[in-house]
Short mmCIF file of C-alpha atoms and ligand atoms in Angstrom, two decimals:
data_model
loop_
_atom_site.label_atom_id
_atom_site.label_comp_id
_atom_site.label_asym_id
_atom_site.label_seq_id
_atom_site.Cartn_x
_atom_site.Cartn_y
_atom_site.Cartn_z
CA MET A 1 -402.75 -116.74 22.74
CA THR A 2 -402.82 -119.53 20.19
CA ALA A 3 -399.80 -120.32 18.07
CA SER A 4 -401.48 -119.10 14.92
CA ALA A 5 -402.68 -115.82 16.46
CA ARG A 6 -399.23 -114.92 17.68
CA PRO A 7 -397.02 -112.76 15.43
CA GLN A 8 -394.30 -115.15 14.33
CA THR A 9 -390.65 -114.43 15.05
CA LEU A 10 -388.26 -115.98 12.52
CA TRP A 11 -384.51 -116.02 12.17
CA LEU A 12 -383.52 -112.95 10.18
CA GLY A 13 -380.61 -114.25 8.17
CA ARG A 14 -380.32 -117.27 5.92
CA TRP A 15 -377.79 -118.74 8.31
CA GLY A 16 -379.63 -117.66 11.43
CA PHE A 17 -380.84 -121.10 12.43
CA VAL A 18 -377.70 -122.96 11.43
CA LEU A 19 -375.51 -120.56 13.38
CA ALA A 20 -377.73 -120.55 16.44
CA ALA A 21 -378.18 -124.33 16.46
CA THR A 22 -374.47 -124.91 15.83
CA GLY A 23 -373.77 -122.41 18.58
CA SER A 24 -376.07 -124.41 20.80
CA SER A 25 -374.51 -127.75 20.00
CA VAL A 26 -370.88 -126.64 19.94
CA GLY A 27 -370.03 -125.83 23.51
CA LEU A 28 -368.37 -127.12 26.62
CA GLY A 29 -369.61 -130.57 25.64
CA ASN A 30 -367.26 -130.59 22.66
CA ILE A 31 -364.23 -128.96 24.15
CA TRP A 32 -364.46 -129.91 27.80
CA LYS A 33 -366.65 -133.00 28.15
CA PHE A 34 -365.90 -135.00 25.01
CA PRO A 35 -362.12 -135.02 25.49
CA TYR A 36 -362.27 -135.99 29.15
CA MET A 37 -364.91 -138.66 28.56
CA THR A 38 -362.81 -140.10 25.75
CA GLY A 39 -359.91 -140.09 28.16
CA GLU A 40 -361.88 -141.84 30.87
CA TYR A 41 -363.51 -144.43 28.63
CA GLY A 42 -360.33 -145.45 26.91
CA GLY A 43 -360.18 -143.60 23.60
CA GLY A 44 -361.05 -144.81 20.10
CA ALA A 45 -363.71 -147.40 20.92
CA PHE A 46 -365.67 -144.76 22.78
CA VAL A 47 -365.24 -142.35 19.86
CA LEU A 48 -366.55 -144.94 17.42
CA VAL A 49 -369.69 -145.61 19.46
CA TYR A 50 -370.17 -141.89 19.91
CA LEU A 51 -370.01 -141.31 16.14
CA LEU A 52 -372.51 -144.12 15.56
CA CYS A 53 -374.85 -142.62 18.15
CA ILE A 54 -374.64 -139.23 16.45
CA ALA A 55 -375.41 -140.68 13.01
CA LEU A 56 -378.05 -143.28 13.91
CA ILE A 57 -379.80 -141.66 16.87
CA GLY A 58 -378.81 -138.01 17.12
CA VAL A 59 -379.40 -136.92 13.55
CA PRO A 60 -382.87 -138.52 13.12
CA ILE A 61 -384.04 -137.16 16.47
CA MET A 62 -382.70 -133.70 15.72
CA MET A 63 -384.71 -133.69 12.48
CA ALA A 64 -387.79 -134.72 14.45
CA GLU A 65 -387.28 -131.96 17.02
CA ILE A 66 -386.83 -129.24 14.41
CA ALA A 67 -389.91 -130.50 12.56
CA VAL A 68 -391.99 -130.43 15.76
CA GLY A 69 -390.72 -126.96 16.67
CA ARG A 70 -391.42 -125.53 13.23
CA ARG A 71 -394.82 -127.16 12.91
CA GLY A 72 -395.88 -126.06 16.38
CA ARG A 73 -394.30 -122.61 16.00
CA ALA A 74 -393.97 -122.22 19.76
CA ASN A 75 -391.99 -123.18 22.87
CA PRO A 76 -391.52 -126.94 23.42
CA VAL A 77 -394.55 -127.40 25.71
CA GLU A 78 -396.90 -125.67 23.29
CA ALA A 79 -395.25 -126.99 20.16
CA VAL A 80 -395.51 -130.65 21.19
CA ARG A 81 -399.10 -130.14 22.34
CA GLN A 82 -399.92 -128.43 19.07
CA VAL A 83 -398.50 -131.11 16.78
CA ALA A 84 -400.04 -133.89 18.87
CA ARG A 85 -403.42 -132.15 18.63
CA GLU A 86 -403.05 -131.70 14.87
CA SER A 87 -402.59 -135.45 14.60
CA GLY A 88 -405.58 -136.13 16.86
CA ARG A 89 -403.38 -137.30 19.75
CA SER A 90 -403.63 -136.71 23.48
CA ARG A 91 -402.64 -133.41 25.07
CA LEU A 92 -400.58 -135.47 27.48
CA TRP A 93 -397.83 -135.56 24.89
CA SER A 94 -396.99 -132.06 26.01
CA GLY A 95 -395.35 -133.80 29.00
CA LEU A 96 -392.51 -134.48 26.59
CA GLY A 97 -392.17 -130.74 26.04
CA TRP A 98 -392.22 -130.16 29.79
CA MET A 99 -389.52 -132.70 30.42
CA SER A 100 -387.25 -131.26 27.77
CA MET A 101 -387.73 -127.72 29.03
CA ILE A 102 -386.91 -128.74 32.60
CA CYS A 103 -383.96 -130.76 31.37
CA GLY A 104 -382.52 -127.68 29.62
CA PHE A 105 -382.89 -125.70 32.82
CA MET A 106 -381.20 -128.41 34.88
CA ILE A 107 -378.29 -128.66 32.48
CA LEU A 108 -377.80 -124.93 32.54
CA SER A 109 -377.65 -125.04 36.34
CA PHE A 110 -374.37 -126.92 36.25
CA TYR A 111 -373.25 -125.63 32.87
CA VAL A 112 -372.87 -122.07 34.15
CA VAL A 113 -370.45 -123.35 36.79
CA VAL A 114 -368.18 -124.83 34.11
CA ALA A 115 -368.62 -121.76 31.95
CA GLY A 116 -367.57 -119.86 35.09
CA TRP A 117 -364.35 -121.88 35.13
CA SER A 118 -363.68 -120.80 31.54
CA ILE A 119 -364.24 -117.14 32.23
CA SER A 120 -362.18 -117.24 35.41
CA TYR A 121 -359.36 -118.83 33.41
CA LEU A 122 -359.72 -116.05 30.87
CA TRP A 123 -359.22 -113.59 33.69
CA LYS A 124 -356.29 -115.56 35.10
CA SER A 125 -354.57 -115.65 31.73
CA VAL A 126 -355.00 -111.91 31.26
CA SER A 127 -353.94 -111.05 34.80
CA GLY A 128 -350.95 -113.41 34.86
CA GLY A 129 -352.40 -115.86 37.36
CA LEU A 130 -351.98 -118.90 35.13
CA HIS A 131 -348.41 -119.94 35.61
CA ALA A 132 -347.11 -123.23 36.89
CA ASP A 133 -344.12 -125.43 36.19
CA SER A 134 -345.92 -128.72 36.08
CA VAL A 135 -349.22 -130.51 35.83
CA ALA A 136 -349.32 -130.64 39.59
CA GLY A 137 -348.89 -126.87 39.74
CA MET A 138 -351.77 -126.39 37.29
CA ALA A 139 -353.88 -128.82 39.29
CA ALA A 140 -353.22 -126.75 42.40
CA ILE A 141 -354.43 -123.60 40.60
CA PHE A 142 -357.56 -125.43 39.49
CA LYS A 143 -358.23 -126.65 43.02
CA ALA A 144 -357.70 -123.21 44.53
CA ASN A 145 -360.06 -121.72 41.97
CA ASN A 146 -362.81 -124.09 43.09
CA ALA A 147 -362.11 -123.95 46.79
CA ASN A 148 -363.39 -120.42 47.27
CA PRO A 149 -367.17 -120.24 46.86
CA TRP A 150 -367.12 -116.46 46.53
CA ASN A 151 -364.69 -116.62 43.67
CA LEU A 152 -366.47 -119.45 41.85
CA GLY A 153 -369.88 -117.95 42.58
CA PHE A 154 -368.79 -114.63 41.15
CA TRP A 155 -367.87 -116.14 37.78
CA SER A 156 -370.93 -118.36 37.44
CA THR A 157 -373.14 -115.44 38.39
CA LEU A 158 -371.49 -113.39 35.67
CA VAL A 159 -372.26 -116.11 33.11
CA THR A 160 -375.86 -116.26 34.33
CA ILE A 161 -376.28 -112.50 33.97
CA VAL A 162 -374.78 -112.33 30.47
CA THR A 163 -376.91 -115.30 29.35
CA MET A 164 -380.10 -113.74 30.61
CA LEU A 165 -379.20 -110.36 29.10
CA ILE A 166 -378.76 -111.88 25.66
CA VAL A 167 -381.93 -113.98 25.85
CA GLY A 168 -383.89 -111.04 27.26
CA LYS A 169 -383.01 -109.00 24.18
CA GLY A 170 -384.87 -111.38 21.94
CA VAL A 171 -384.30 -113.95 19.25
CA GLN A 172 -382.94 -111.69 16.55
CA ALA A 173 -381.34 -108.81 18.45
CA GLY A 174 -380.00 -111.00 21.23
CA ILE A 175 -379.41 -114.59 20.16
CA GLU A 176 -378.91 -114.29 16.41
CA ARG A 177 -376.70 -111.25 16.57
CA SER A 178 -374.43 -112.74 19.21
CA VAL A 179 -373.88 -116.11 17.50
CA ARG A 180 -372.88 -114.57 14.18
CA TRP A 181 -369.29 -113.83 15.10
CA MET A 182 -368.58 -116.22 17.93
CA MET A 183 -368.49 -119.63 16.28
CA PRO A 184 -366.00 -118.86 13.48
CA GLY A 185 -363.63 -117.44 16.08
CA LEU A 186 -363.75 -120.64 18.09
CA VAL A 187 -363.01 -122.77 15.05
CA ILE A 188 -360.02 -120.61 14.13
CA MET A 189 -358.64 -120.98 17.63
CA LEU A 190 -359.04 -124.74 17.59
CA ALA A 191 -357.36 -124.96 14.21
CA LEU A 192 -354.42 -123.00 15.60
CA MET A 193 -354.19 -125.39 18.51
CA ILE A 194 -354.09 -128.38 16.19
CA VAL A 195 -351.27 -126.80 14.24
CA TYR A 196 -349.49 -126.34 17.55
CA ALA A 197 -350.15 -129.97 18.46
CA ILE A 198 -348.71 -131.12 15.12
CA VAL A 199 -345.65 -128.92 15.37
CA SER A 200 -344.75 -129.17 19.02
CA ALA A 201 -346.62 -132.00 20.73
CA ASP A 202 -347.03 -135.75 20.36
CA PHE A 203 -349.63 -135.60 17.63
CA GLU A 204 -349.19 -139.21 16.65
CA ALA A 205 -349.92 -140.49 20.15
CA GLY A 206 -352.96 -138.23 20.44
CA PHE A 207 -354.27 -139.28 17.04
CA HIS A 208 -353.74 -142.92 17.83
CA PHE A 209 -355.54 -142.58 21.15
CA LEU A 210 -358.57 -141.00 19.46
CA PHE A 211 -358.82 -143.24 16.44
CA ALA A 212 -357.51 -146.65 17.47
CA PHE A 213 -360.84 -148.45 17.58
CA ASN A 214 -360.12 -151.19 20.05
CA LEU A 215 -363.51 -152.66 20.86
CA ASP A 216 -362.11 -154.67 23.77
CA ASN A 217 -362.03 -151.45 25.78
CA LEU A 218 -365.73 -150.98 25.43
CA THR A 219 -368.00 -151.40 28.45
CA GLY A 220 -371.77 -151.06 28.72
CA GLU A 221 -371.12 -148.05 30.89
CA ALA A 222 -369.12 -146.44 28.08
CA VAL A 223 -371.91 -147.09 25.57
CA LEU A 224 -374.47 -145.45 27.84
CA ALA A 225 -372.14 -142.52 28.32
CA ALA A 226 -371.55 -142.21 24.56
CA MET A 227 -375.27 -142.16 23.90
CA GLY A 228 -375.97 -139.66 26.66
CA HIS A 229 -373.23 -137.48 25.28
CA ALA A 230 -374.57 -137.69 21.72
CA PHE A 231 -377.79 -136.17 23.04
CA PHE A 232 -375.91 -133.62 25.11
CA THR A 233 -373.60 -132.46 22.36
CA LEU A 234 -376.42 -132.07 19.83
CA SER A 235 -378.52 -130.26 22.46
CA LEU A 236 -381.31 -132.82 22.06
CA ALA A 237 -384.19 -133.49 24.44
CA ALA A 238 -383.42 -130.26 26.28
CA GLY A 239 -385.88 -127.93 24.61
CA ALA A 240 -383.23 -125.97 22.74
CA ILE A 241 -383.65 -127.43 19.27
CA ILE A 242 -387.46 -127.43 19.41
CA ALA A 243 -387.37 -123.82 20.60
CA TYR A 244 -384.96 -122.75 17.84
CA GLY A 245 -386.84 -124.82 15.26
CA ALA A 246 -389.92 -122.73 16.01
CA TYR A 247 -388.15 -119.77 14.36
CA LEU A 248 -387.00 -121.66 11.27
CA PRO A 249 -388.48 -120.20 8.06
CA ALA A 250 -390.71 -122.60 6.17
CA ASN A 251 -388.52 -122.60 3.05
CA GLN A 252 -385.39 -123.91 4.75
CA SER A 253 -384.57 -127.59 4.54
CA ILE A 254 -384.60 -129.41 7.85
CA VAL A 255 -382.48 -132.24 6.46
CA ARG A 256 -379.75 -129.95 5.21
CA THR A 257 -379.64 -127.81 8.32
CA THR A 258 -379.55 -130.84 10.61
CA LEU A 259 -376.68 -132.40 8.70
CA THR A 260 -374.74 -129.13 8.73
CA VAL A 261 -375.17 -128.72 12.47
CA ALA A 262 -374.31 -132.35 13.27
CA ILE A 263 -371.22 -132.35 11.05
CA CYS A 264 -369.92 -129.05 12.45
CA ASP A 265 -370.53 -130.28 15.98
CA THR A 266 -368.71 -133.57 15.40
CA LEU A 267 -365.81 -131.88 13.66
CA VAL A 268 -365.33 -129.48 16.53
CA ALA A 269 -365.38 -132.32 19.08
CA LEU A 270 -362.79 -134.28 17.10
CA MET A 271 -360.70 -131.14 16.59
CA ALA A 272 -360.78 -130.51 20.30
CA GLY A 273 -359.57 -134.06 20.91
CA LEU A 274 -356.81 -133.66 18.32
CA ALA A 275 -355.75 -130.42 19.93
CA ILE A 276 -355.75 -131.65 23.48
CA PHE A 277 -354.53 -135.27 23.59
CA PRO A 278 -351.20 -134.71 21.79
CA VAL A 279 -350.40 -132.04 24.34
CA ILE A 280 -351.35 -134.33 27.19
CA PHE A 281 -349.13 -137.14 25.96
CA ALA A 282 -346.27 -134.77 25.16
CA ASN A 283 -346.38 -133.55 28.74
CA GLY A 284 -346.52 -137.05 30.17
CA MET A 285 -349.98 -136.53 31.62
CA ASP A 286 -352.70 -139.15 31.95
CA PRO A 287 -355.60 -138.80 29.54
CA ASP A 288 -358.07 -139.89 32.21
CA SER A 289 -357.74 -137.01 34.60
CA GLY A 290 -361.45 -136.27 34.36
CA PRO A 291 -363.30 -132.96 34.27
CA GLY A 292 -360.22 -130.88 35.06
CA LEU A 293 -358.38 -132.07 31.94
CA ILE A 294 -358.77 -129.02 29.79
CA PHE A 295 -358.06 -126.60 32.60
CA MET A 296 -354.72 -128.18 33.40
CA SER A 297 -353.29 -129.39 30.10
CA LEU A 298 -354.18 -126.43 27.92
CA PRO A 299 -352.73 -123.68 30.09
CA LEU A 300 -349.53 -125.66 30.34
CA ALA A 301 -349.41 -126.02 26.57
CA PHE A 302 -349.97 -122.33 25.98
CA GLN A 303 -347.23 -121.51 28.44
CA ALA A 304 -344.74 -123.24 26.17
CA MET A 305 -345.80 -121.30 23.08
CA PRO A 306 -344.55 -117.97 21.84
CA PHE A 307 -347.22 -115.41 22.75
CA GLY A 308 -348.74 -118.17 24.84
CA GLY A 309 -350.30 -115.73 27.30
CA VAL A 310 -352.25 -113.95 24.58
CA MET A 311 -353.20 -117.27 23.00
CA ALA A 312 -354.47 -118.61 26.30
CA ALA A 313 -356.56 -115.49 26.83
CA VAL A 314 -358.06 -115.71 23.36
CA PHE A 315 -358.73 -119.43 23.76
CA PHE A 316 -360.51 -119.06 27.07
CA LEU A 317 -362.44 -116.15 25.66
CA MET A 318 -363.59 -118.38 22.84
CA LEU A 319 -364.39 -121.22 25.21
CA THR A 320 -366.49 -118.85 27.27
CA VAL A 321 -368.21 -117.61 24.17
CA ALA A 322 -368.91 -121.17 22.99
CA ALA A 323 -370.40 -121.86 26.40
CA LEU A 324 -372.55 -118.76 26.14
CA THR A 325 -373.98 -119.66 22.74
CA SER A 326 -375.05 -122.96 24.30
CA SER A 327 -376.32 -121.42 27.54
CA ILE A 328 -378.65 -119.06 25.74
CA SER A 329 -380.19 -121.95 23.85
CA MET A 330 -380.83 -123.93 27.03
CA ILE A 331 -382.92 -121.21 28.56
CA GLU A 332 -384.65 -119.95 25.42
CA ALA A 333 -387.35 -122.63 25.81
CA THR A 334 -388.30 -121.51 29.32
CA VAL A 335 -388.21 -117.81 28.46
CA ALA A 336 -390.28 -118.38 25.31
CA TRP A 337 -392.75 -120.44 27.36
CA LEU A 338 -393.20 -117.70 29.98
CA ASN A 339 -393.46 -115.14 27.21
CA GLN A 340 -395.87 -117.02 24.96
CA SER A 341 -397.96 -118.98 27.41
CA HIS A 342 -398.02 -116.57 30.36
CA GLY A 343 -397.76 -113.19 28.66
CA LEU A 344 -394.58 -112.04 30.44
CA SER A 345 -392.30 -109.76 28.45
CA ARG A 346 -389.07 -111.47 27.39
CA ARG A 347 -387.07 -109.19 29.67
CA ARG A 348 -389.14 -110.03 32.72
CA ALA A 349 -389.21 -113.69 31.88
CA SER A 350 -385.42 -113.68 31.55
CA TRP A 351 -384.84 -112.04 34.90
CA GLY A 352 -387.35 -114.28 36.64
CA VAL A 353 -385.78 -117.43 35.21
CA GLY A 354 -382.34 -115.99 35.88
CA ILE A 355 -383.00 -115.67 39.60
CA VAL A 356 -384.19 -119.27 39.96
CA LEU A 357 -381.28 -120.43 37.83
CA TRP A 358 -378.87 -118.51 40.02
CA LEU A 359 -380.20 -120.23 43.16
CA VAL A 360 -379.94 -123.73 41.72
CA SER A 361 -376.56 -123.14 40.11
CA THR A 362 -375.22 -121.77 43.37
CA LEU A 363 -376.10 -125.08 45.00
CA ALA A 364 -374.27 -126.87 42.18
CA MET A 365 -371.27 -124.56 42.59
CA LEU A 366 -371.08 -125.36 46.31
CA SER A 367 -370.39 -129.01 45.43
CA PHE A 368 -366.79 -127.94 44.84
CA ASN A 369 -366.16 -126.25 48.16
CA VAL A 370 -368.35 -125.85 51.24
CA GLY A 371 -370.70 -128.58 50.08
CA ALA A 372 -367.96 -131.07 49.30
CA ASP A 373 -369.43 -133.44 51.90
CA TRP A 374 -373.04 -133.08 50.78
CA THR A 375 -373.47 -136.23 48.77
CA LEU A 376 -376.31 -138.57 48.00
CA ALA A 377 -375.39 -142.10 46.96
CA GLY A 378 -371.84 -140.89 46.53
CA LYS A 379 -372.71 -138.07 44.16
CA HIS A 380 -372.67 -134.32 44.68
CA PHE A 381 -375.54 -132.10 43.56
CA PHE A 382 -373.45 -131.04 40.56
CA ASP A 383 -372.89 -134.67 39.56
CA TRP A 384 -376.55 -135.49 40.10
CA LEU A 385 -377.62 -132.74 37.71
CA ASP A 386 -375.22 -134.07 35.11
CA PHE A 387 -376.18 -137.71 35.71
CA LEU A 388 -379.95 -137.18 35.73
CA THR A 389 -379.94 -135.11 32.56
CA SER A 390 -377.34 -136.92 30.42
CA ARG A 391 -378.09 -140.46 31.49
CA LEU A 392 -381.80 -140.37 32.14
CA MET A 393 -383.80 -137.40 30.95
CA MET A 394 -382.09 -136.93 27.59
CA PRO A 395 -382.30 -140.57 26.46
CA LEU A 396 -385.88 -140.78 27.79
CA GLY A 397 -386.83 -137.54 26.05
CA GLY A 398 -385.22 -138.84 22.87
CA LEU A 399 -387.18 -142.08 23.18
CA GLY A 400 -390.43 -140.14 23.61
CA MET A 401 -389.67 -137.91 20.64
CA ALA A 402 -388.81 -140.91 18.46
CA ILE A 403 -392.05 -142.66 19.37
CA LEU A 404 -394.16 -139.53 18.94
CA THR A 405 -392.82 -138.62 15.51
CA GLY A 406 -392.19 -142.19 14.36
CA PHE A 407 -395.59 -143.67 15.25
CA PHE A 408 -398.09 -141.08 16.41
CA LEU A 409 -397.87 -138.00 14.22
CA ARG A 410 -399.75 -138.04 10.94
CA ARG A 411 -397.46 -139.08 8.16
CA HIS A 412 -398.34 -136.19 5.87
CA ILE A 413 -397.48 -133.64 8.58
CA VAL A 414 -394.03 -135.06 9.10
CA ARG A 415 -393.46 -135.48 5.38
CA GLU A 416 -394.47 -131.89 4.73
CA GLU A 417 -392.00 -130.62 7.30
CA LEU A 418 -389.11 -132.86 6.36
CA ALA A 419 -389.64 -132.60 2.60
CA MET A 420 -387.29 -135.45 1.73
CA PRO A 421 -387.31 -138.09 -1.02
CA THR A 422 -389.39 -141.17 -0.23
CA TRP A 423 -386.42 -143.51 0.26
CA LEU A 424 -384.79 -141.09 2.70
CA PHE A 425 -388.03 -140.62 4.56
CA ALA A 426 -388.38 -144.39 4.87
CA LEU A 427 -384.86 -144.58 6.25
CA TRP A 428 -385.49 -141.77 8.71
CA GLN A 429 -388.72 -143.36 9.84
CA PHE A 430 -387.02 -146.70 10.28
CA ALA A 431 -384.32 -145.09 12.40
CA LEU A 432 -386.90 -143.34 14.56
CA ARG A 433 -389.25 -146.27 14.89
CA TYR A 434 -386.73 -148.99 15.53
CA VAL A 435 -383.08 -148.05 15.75
CA CYS A 436 -383.51 -145.23 18.27
CA PRO A 437 -385.99 -146.90 20.66
CA ILE A 438 -384.20 -150.25 20.56
CA ALA A 439 -380.78 -148.73 21.13
CA ILE A 440 -382.03 -146.54 23.96
CA VAL A 441 -383.92 -149.36 25.70
CA LEU A 442 -381.01 -151.80 25.34
CA VAL A 443 -378.54 -149.37 26.74
CA PHE A 444 -380.84 -148.74 29.69
CA LEU A 445 -381.30 -152.44 30.36
CA ASP A 446 -377.59 -152.82 30.25
CA ALA A 447 -377.07 -150.00 32.68
CA LEU A 448 -379.49 -151.70 35.07
CA GLY A 449 -377.50 -154.90 34.71
CA TRP A 450 -380.40 -156.78 33.10
CA LEU A 451 -378.50 -157.96 30.09
CA GLY A 452 -376.27 -160.21 32.11
CA SER A 453 -372.72 -160.12 30.89
CA GLY A 454 -372.77 -156.64 29.43
CA LEU A 455 -374.15 -155.34 26.18
CA ASP A 456 -374.14 -158.19 23.76
CA TRP A 457 -374.21 -157.10 20.12
CA ARG A 458 -376.31 -160.14 19.20
CA TRP A 459 -379.11 -158.58 21.24
CA LEU A 460 -378.95 -155.46 19.12
CA ALA A 461 -378.87 -157.38 15.86
CA GLY A 462 -381.76 -159.60 17.01
CA MET A 463 -383.91 -156.67 18.00
CA LEU A 464 -383.20 -154.91 14.72
CA VAL A 465 -384.42 -157.98 12.85
CA VAL A 466 -387.58 -157.99 14.97
CA GLY A 467 -388.00 -154.29 14.19
CA LEU A 468 -387.61 -154.96 10.49
CA LEU A 469 -390.29 -157.67 10.63
CA VAL A 470 -392.69 -155.37 12.48
CA GLU A 471 -392.10 -152.70 9.85
CA LEU A 472 -392.72 -155.14 7.02
CA GLY A 473 -395.88 -156.30 8.79
CA LEU A 474 -397.12 -152.71 9.16
CA ARG A 475 -396.45 -152.08 5.49
CA ALA A 476 -398.17 -155.26 4.36
CA ARG A 477 -401.22 -154.38 6.46
CA ALA A 478 -401.32 -150.87 5.01
CA SER A 479 -401.12 -152.11 1.44
CA ILE A 480 -403.87 -154.72 2.02
CA ARG A 481 -406.01 -151.96 3.45
CA ASP A 482 -405.31 -149.72 0.43
CA ARG A 483 -406.25 -152.48 -2.00
CA ALA A 484 -409.47 -153.47 -0.25
CA PRO A 485 -412.55 -152.53 -2.33
CA VAL A 486 -414.34 -149.47 -1.02
CA ARG A 487 -417.78 -150.38 0.23
N1 PFF B 501 -374.62 -128.98 23.21
C1 PFF B 501 -374.02 -128.26 24.30
C2 PFF B 501 -372.58 -128.66 24.45
O1 PFF B 501 -372.14 -129.61 23.81
O2 PFF B 501 -371.88 -128.03 25.22
C3 PFF B 501 -374.77 -128.46 25.58
C4 PFF B 501 -376.24 -128.26 25.49
C5 PFF B 501 -376.76 -127.10 24.91
C6 PFF B 501 -377.08 -129.22 25.97
C7 PFF B 501 -378.13 -126.92 24.83
C8 PFF B 501 -378.45 -129.06 25.91
C9 PFF B 501 -378.95 -127.90 25.34
F1 PFF B 501 -380.24 -127.74 25.28
#
């Protein structure tokens, strides 16, 4: 069925897209990954680069993805093909849609394992299994939780089933309805935790750690990680935003919705940092304890609070819910593709995808127990999924999207979708044409060790100047062409 022949599903409510896309972007990445990455990469300098990546790369690419989704009115594979065709470009561009859809699936394969940790901690806090006297005690609980594949597999399977149930119900009755109440609850919980951090923990130390922008700490590795995470946290290049954009009503502003989503996402990440680091420092823990950070420090903090047990339960419930609102978005692209391009009902598509997802995620889950020795180049399957998606596929997908929308789509199509003032459009186009590709390529070169002594900022400035000259050249050529007498 062609995109135009298909009855179009749209978000029901005015806030449908914003809530769903914020639900997608606010997730484990904000509350679990961002704090531990900041801890590992040394704090404020990493945060600064991350914020720059969000503003200069994430926001322009998110606008492009929503525009492509809405214009194509279909799943990422179809939508990209459709907009490329409308601009007279090759069908091969749909490869970009393919890559993003596969990327979303791969992320979900390890994401459900972490979401499984959250839900198992919810259970532990309700059933009284989350008590320890020290960080070491909490670490032992975390280890024991991972060591049993049946236990871990149970929780990640549960997450998989709930995700597929919601997606199977459809865009409005499943996704939109479920995101409406979940995100505000999470924000309230985080706010409560910050109040706790101010009152009872070492807020000053935590704040300082997050916002002391010491650029000496910055390594090329940290820059690559910050950029990968900017894509991850905004759910870019993983099919989710294109898929959700396909349901965005024509009268809603892409610029405004993108800014709302990006700001909410960033605020939640910073709030999570402000809630967690003060507690870590107050308890004498190291901020660089890696992926287990939130599962050791937070329970310990709650333990010290009045009604801490209830608070812990509510927090882990909210964390689980935040993970779910992201999970559903990661798989929506694949389900929509099976539904729209292969005629499967949404329910069938969901179950089919769910089974494959379960198999792959089980392999990822085994990295923590029976498969602890199964490594390739020092990485487990779980780590490979994370590495390949965050470090490779997402930046590459972002690069492709920037080039497609910046150079190859017809200008009037993009302008119609984005509906922004000329100066803002010029800025957006400049970011997509030059800032995004240059930043992504430089960071890659650096990761490969081709820039010699690390990422040198003069490189970036130099390439931006070159970009500016190319842009001026393109403009001059266009205006000469416009002024040429018509023969
Ligand atoms: N943005 C989500 C988070 O920060 O947890 C993760 C994510 C969701 C990545 C959806 C990719 C995606 F398509």
